Amino acid sequence: MESSNLNRRQFHKTFSSTSIALGMSAITAKRSQGANDRLRIGVIGCGGRGGSHIGMLLKLREQGNALDITAVCDTYRPRLQQAAERTHAVFSTMKHEELLERSDVDVVLIATPEHWHGYQTIDALKAGKDIYVEKPLTHWRQLGLAEKVAEAAKQSGGLVQVGCQRMSCSAYTQAKELIQKGMIGKPVMAETGYFRFGDWGERGMSIDDPNAHPGPDLDWERFQGDCPRHEFSVSRYFRWRMYADTAGGPISDNYIHFYNPLAYTLGLGYPTKVAGLGGIHRYTLDQAPDPVYRQEREIPDTCNLVIEYPDRFTVTCSGTQANAFTTYGSNETPIIRGWDGTLLIGGQDIRVLKSDDSKEIHREPIQHGIDQMKFWADFLDCCRTRKQPLSNAALSAPVNTTMQMGVMAVNGERVIRYDHEQKRVIA
Ligand SMILES: NC(=O)c1ccc[n+]([C@@H]2O[C@H](COP(=O)([O-])OP(=O)(O)OC[C@H]3O[C@@H](n4cnc5c(N)ncnc54)[C@H](O)[C@@H]3O)[C@@H](O)[C@H]2O)c1
């Protein structure tokens, strides 16, 4: 099945020529939107998530937000055509470099599979754009790429919002303030979890056409990017979430949603160690409902992580797709323990309990919950005012690396270390 790895240099030559061609002049070309300026948006990746982003953007425009979707890009022509018709974009292409060359694109949405996010974000930054990129910032194989994205954002002045929409909830800023005020004393531990019954859509991904094949309407070579090469299969293309070369499973797809806000709340940087255990515990061969699914799943359904940070702080992060019960609040909200108190985010409130007898010493309402439309509107506002979004690349790079270490730890059933002096994962 597997043929040779695409050489990284060849990959860059083939797929990142635009960035080289545009050079520094384009990088600094245009970063001066006014507060009411009309923003022109290019969409790269017009599948399920790209489609919901298009819906949100069209709705925002209806509500008076000054924006147009001017260009669309997808490696599968039927989806590209559908997006072009829906958005009335003036330009459509199967090559993201061609979209990035356009002067009528200010902001780029990237909703491609995980292994393309980092490269396309860097290309877009180099082309002078602001970027909303879906999580995770990079695929788990691509160690060090998230840091390159953060660096490129810093160098170019381009804005990057990473699509962890949970960051639009006020609870995390409120919790951060309470912790900074000393309400729980020195934080020592946080517990998070991701419990659900069944899959999160990974095997439900639509195979639009079971007879689709590589050619002028489907660019298999481009889709694969820096992946080890495989024979084409509609499943690998349309259900890329099931395969380790293109996806990381629950950790990079789901845990990252609550880890990003947790890192923001607690100011977490890079860990020292990540230990992981897990595997395919629910969807074992005898339990898997359909034979195709049985053959294709490479990603785990159960992942348990222990993450250690410098300064004696630990996070436990457990989860399974076999049972949705949770002990407190929703299934992803953290419990943050300190020497003096425990902070709970759940339901409508944030509560602080004393650490010895669990007596409630503080309660306040969560001012506003998760709002994806607001998350977009706030980012467009940032693009106009040049304010940094909360869910930016600098915050996300260490989170992304921690999640990469988590995937590596679970896949290899081992402890992965981070070298703080050399600033790199010891793989
Ligand atoms: N934040 C959220 O709540 C949320 C929800 C769903 C998905 N997502 C993220 O959105 C991303 C896309 O997920 P999806 O469910 O829409 O997948 P999808 O397969 O439905 O869509 C991906 C699209 O990208 C296209 N594509 C692949 N490689 C490309 C390339 N190199 N250039 C241009 N187009 C390319 C594919 O043809 C496909 O249409 C994933 O990273 C996923 O994690 C986030």
mmCIF file of C-alpha atoms in Angstrom, residues 56-200:
data_model
loop_
_atom_site.group_PDB
_atom_site.id
_atom_site.type_symbol
_atom_site.label_atom_id
_atom_site.label_comp_id
_atom_site.label_asym_id
_atom_site.label_seq_id
_atom_site.Cartn_x
_atom_site.Cartn_y
_atom_site.Cartn_z
ATOM 1 C CA MET A 56 -21.938 31.725 9.403
ATOM 2 C CA LEU A 57 -20.187 34.277 7.212
ATOM 3 C CA LEU A 58 -23.219 34.711 4.945
ATOM 4 C CA LYS A 59 -25.374 35.174 8.045
ATOM 5 C CA LEU A 60 -22.988 37.783 9.447
ATOM 6 C CA ARG A 61 -23.139 39.624 6.134
ATOM 7 C CA GLU A 62 -26.939 39.550 6.256
ATOM 8 C CA GLN A 63 -26.695 41.074 9.731
ATOM 9 C CA GLY A 64 -24.660 43.969 8.341
ATOM 10 C CA ASN A 65 -21.048 42.829 8.779
ATOM 11 C CA ALA A 66 -19.162 44.279 5.786
ATOM 12 C CA LEU A 67 -17.733 41.196 4.114
ATOM 13 C CA ASP A 68 -17.772 39.218 0.894
ATOM 14 C CA ILE A 69 -16.545 35.720 0.108
ATOM 15 C CA THR A 70 -14.493 36.426 -3.001
ATOM 16 C CA ALA A 71 -12.589 33.176 -3.577
ATOM 17 C CA VAL A 72 -12.930 29.479 -2.807
ATOM 18 C CA CYS A 73 -10.546 26.538 -3.012
ATOM 19 C CA ASP A 74 -10.974 22.767 -2.688
ATOM 20 C CA THR A 75 -9.178 19.748 -4.099
ATOM 21 C CA TYR A 76 -12.535 18.087 -4.967
ATOM 22 C CA ARG A 77 -14.270 19.908 -7.800
ATOM 23 C CA PRO A 78 -17.936 19.131 -6.981
ATOM 24 C CA ARG A 79 -17.514 20.692 -3.512
ATOM 25 C CA LEU A 80 -15.616 23.604 -5.036
ATOM 26 C CA GLN A 81 -18.392 24.266 -7.529
ATOM 27 C CA GLN A 82 -21.057 24.018 -4.869
ATOM 28 C CA ALA A 83 -19.201 26.536 -2.659
ATOM 29 C CA ALA A 84 -18.652 28.902 -5.600
ATOM 30 C CA GLU A 85 -22.368 28.846 -6.414
ATOM 31 C CA ARG A 86 -23.415 29.337 -2.805
ATOM 32 C CA THR A 87 -21.035 32.240 -2.119
ATOM 33 C CA HIS A 88 -21.005 33.869 -5.599
ATOM 34 C CA ALA A 89 -17.215 33.931 -5.263
ATOM 35 C CA VAL A 90 -15.541 35.488 -8.292
ATOM 36 C CA PHE A 91 -12.644 33.021 -8.258
ATOM 37 C CA SER A 92 -12.361 29.306 -7.617
ATOM 38 C CA THR A 93 -9.337 27.035 -7.736
ATOM 39 C CA MET A 94 -8.054 23.632 -6.656
ATOM 40 C CA LYS A 95 -4.670 25.136 -5.661
ATOM 41 C CA HIS A 96 -4.492 27.223 -2.497
ATOM 42 C CA GLU A 97 -1.454 29.154 -3.808
ATOM 43 C CA GLU A 98 -3.619 30.654 -6.563
ATOM 44 C CA LEU A 99 -6.168 31.866 -4.039
ATOM 45 C CA LEU A 100 -3.418 33.413 -1.901
ATOM 46 C CA GLU A 101 -1.980 35.322 -4.875
ATOM 47 C CA ARG A 102 -5.175 37.305 -5.231
ATOM 48 C CA SER A 103 -5.298 40.897 -4.129
ATOM 49 C CA ASP A 104 -9.065 40.663 -3.563
ATOM 50 C CA VAL A 105 -8.580 38.324 -0.573
ATOM 51 C CA ASP A 106 -7.822 39.910 2.829
ATOM 52 C CA VAL A 107 -8.780 37.103 5.200
ATOM 53 C CA VAL A 108 -8.438 33.367 4.652
ATOM 54 C CA LEU A 109 -10.410 30.591 6.280
ATOM 55 C CA ILE A 110 -8.581 27.248 6.350
ATOM 56 C CA ALA A 111 -10.834 24.228 6.915
ATOM 57 C CA THR A 112 -8.826 21.493 5.238
ATOM 58 C CA PRO A 113 -7.776 18.211 6.943
ATOM 59 C CA GLU A 114 -5.319 18.484 9.862
ATOM 60 C CA HIS A 115 -2.109 17.818 7.929
ATOM 61 C CA TRP A 116 -2.576 20.907 5.742
ATOM 62 C CA HIS A 117 -3.346 23.570 8.381
ATOM 63 C CA GLY A 118 0.198 24.586 9.323
ATOM 64 C CA TYR A 119 1.593 24.800 5.790
ATOM 65 C CA GLN A 120 -1.376 26.688 4.389
ATOM 66 C CA THR A 121 -1.347 29.116 7.341
ATOM 67 C CA ILE A 122 2.327 29.926 6.778
ATOM 68 C CA ASP A 123 1.714 30.383 3.051
ATOM 69 C CA ALA A 124 -1.212 32.692 3.807
ATOM 70 C CA LEU A 125 0.822 34.731 6.306
ATOM 71 C CA LYS A 126 3.590 35.098 3.767
ATOM 72 C CA ALA A 127 1.034 36.284 1.230
ATOM 73 C CA GLY A 128 -0.047 39.082 3.600
ATOM 74 C CA LYS A 129 -3.378 37.613 4.745
ATOM 75 C CA ASP A 130 -5.068 37.239 8.131
ATOM 76 C CA ILE A 131 -6.149 33.687 8.886
ATOM 77 C CA TYR A 132 -8.887 31.802 10.697
ATOM 78 C CA VAL A 133 -7.510 28.262 10.777
ATOM 79 C CA GLU A 134 -9.376 25.278 12.106
ATOM 80 C CA LYS A 135 -7.896 23.291 14.962
ATOM 81 C CA PRO A 136 -5.495 21.602 15.365
ATOM 82 C CA LEU A 137 -2.884 24.124 14.251
ATOM 83 C CA THR A 138 -0.826 21.236 12.830
ATOM 84 C CA HIS A 139 -1.013 17.467 12.460
ATOM 85 C CA TRP A 140 0.591 15.373 15.228
ATOM 86 C CA ARG A 141 3.432 14.152 12.958
ATOM 87 C CA GLN A 142 4.575 17.700 12.240
ATOM 88 C CA LEU A 143 6.661 18.493 15.320
ATOM 89 C CA GLY A 144 7.896 22.090 15.400
ATOM 90 C CA LEU A 145 5.535 23.337 12.675
ATOM 91 C CA ALA A 146 3.159 25.075 15.109
ATOM 92 C CA GLU A 147 6.106 27.079 16.415
ATOM 93 C CA LYS A 148 6.950 28.038 12.828
ATOM 94 C CA VAL A 149 3.372 29.264 12.368
ATOM 95 C CA ALA A 150 3.601 31.361 15.550
ATOM 96 C CA GLU A 151 6.940 32.770 14.400
ATOM 97 C CA ALA A 152 5.609 33.554 10.906
ATOM 98 C CA ALA A 153 2.636 35.350 12.477
ATOM 99 C CA LYS A 154 4.989 37.414 14.646
ATOM 100 C CA GLN A 155 7.298 38.262 11.746
ATOM 101 C CA SER A 156 4.574 39.121 9.264
ATOM 102 C CA GLY A 157 2.156 40.945 11.563
ATOM 103 C CA GLY A 158 -0.654 38.758 10.209
ATOM 104 C CA LEU A 159 -3.387 37.672 12.605
ATOM 105 C CA VAL A 160 -4.129 34.011 13.219
ATOM 106 C CA GLN A 161 -7.236 32.794 15.009
ATOM 107 C CA VAL A 162 -7.224 29.066 15.771
ATOM 108 C CA GLY A 163 -10.717 27.563 15.583
ATOM 109 C CA CYS A 164 -11.242 26.599 19.220
ATOM 110 C CA GLN A 165 -14.586 28.376 19.485
ATOM 111 C CA ARG A 166 -14.874 27.494 23.178
ATOM 112 C CA MET A 167 -12.577 30.494 23.628
ATOM 113 C CA SER A 168 -15.614 32.680 22.895
ATOM 114 C CA CYS A 169 -17.066 31.694 26.302
ATOM 115 C CA SER A 170 -16.376 34.256 29.032
ATOM 116 C CA ALA A 171 -15.888 31.548 31.696
ATOM 117 C CA TYR A 172 -12.196 31.181 30.973
ATOM 118 C CA THR A 173 -11.394 34.880 31.312
ATOM 119 C CA GLN A 174 -13.472 34.982 34.518
ATOM 120 C CA ALA A 175 -11.667 31.915 35.894
ATOM 121 C CA LYS A 176 -8.294 33.362 34.913
ATOM 122 C CA GLU A 177 -9.075 36.532 36.868
ATOM 123 C CA LEU A 178 -10.184 34.565 39.945
ATOM 124 C CA ILE A 179 -6.996 32.485 39.872
ATOM 125 C CA GLN A 180 -4.839 35.585 39.391
ATOM 126 C CA LYS A 181 -6.564 37.126 42.432
ATOM 127 C CA GLY A 182 -5.388 34.105 44.448
ATOM 128 C CA MET A 183 -8.838 32.536 45.054
ATOM 129 C CA ILE A 184 -7.479 28.965 44.871
ATOM 130 C CA GLY A 185 -3.898 29.639 45.965
ATOM 131 C CA LYS A 186 -1.148 27.985 43.970
ATOM 132 C CA PRO A 187 -2.715 25.801 41.243
ATOM 133 C CA VAL A 188 -1.499 22.205 41.548
ATOM 134 C CA MET A 189 -3.704 20.129 39.324
ATOM 135 C CA ALA A 190 -6.416 20.296 36.674
ATOM 136 C CA GLU A 191 -8.721 17.492 35.608
ATOM 137 C CA THR A 192 -10.448 17.421 32.260
ATOM 138 C CA GLY A 193 -12.215 14.738 30.316
ATOM 139 C CA TYR A 194 -13.909 13.950 27.062
ATOM 140 C CA PHE A 195 -16.640 11.379 27.453
ATOM 141 C CA ARG A 196 -19.168 10.524 24.801
ATOM 142 C CA PHE A 197 -21.237 7.619 23.625
ATOM 143 C CA GLY A 198 -20.348 6.840 20.024
ATOM 144 C CA ASP A 199 -18.249 8.587 17.457
ATOM 145 C CA TRP A 200 -17.966 12.336 16.933
#
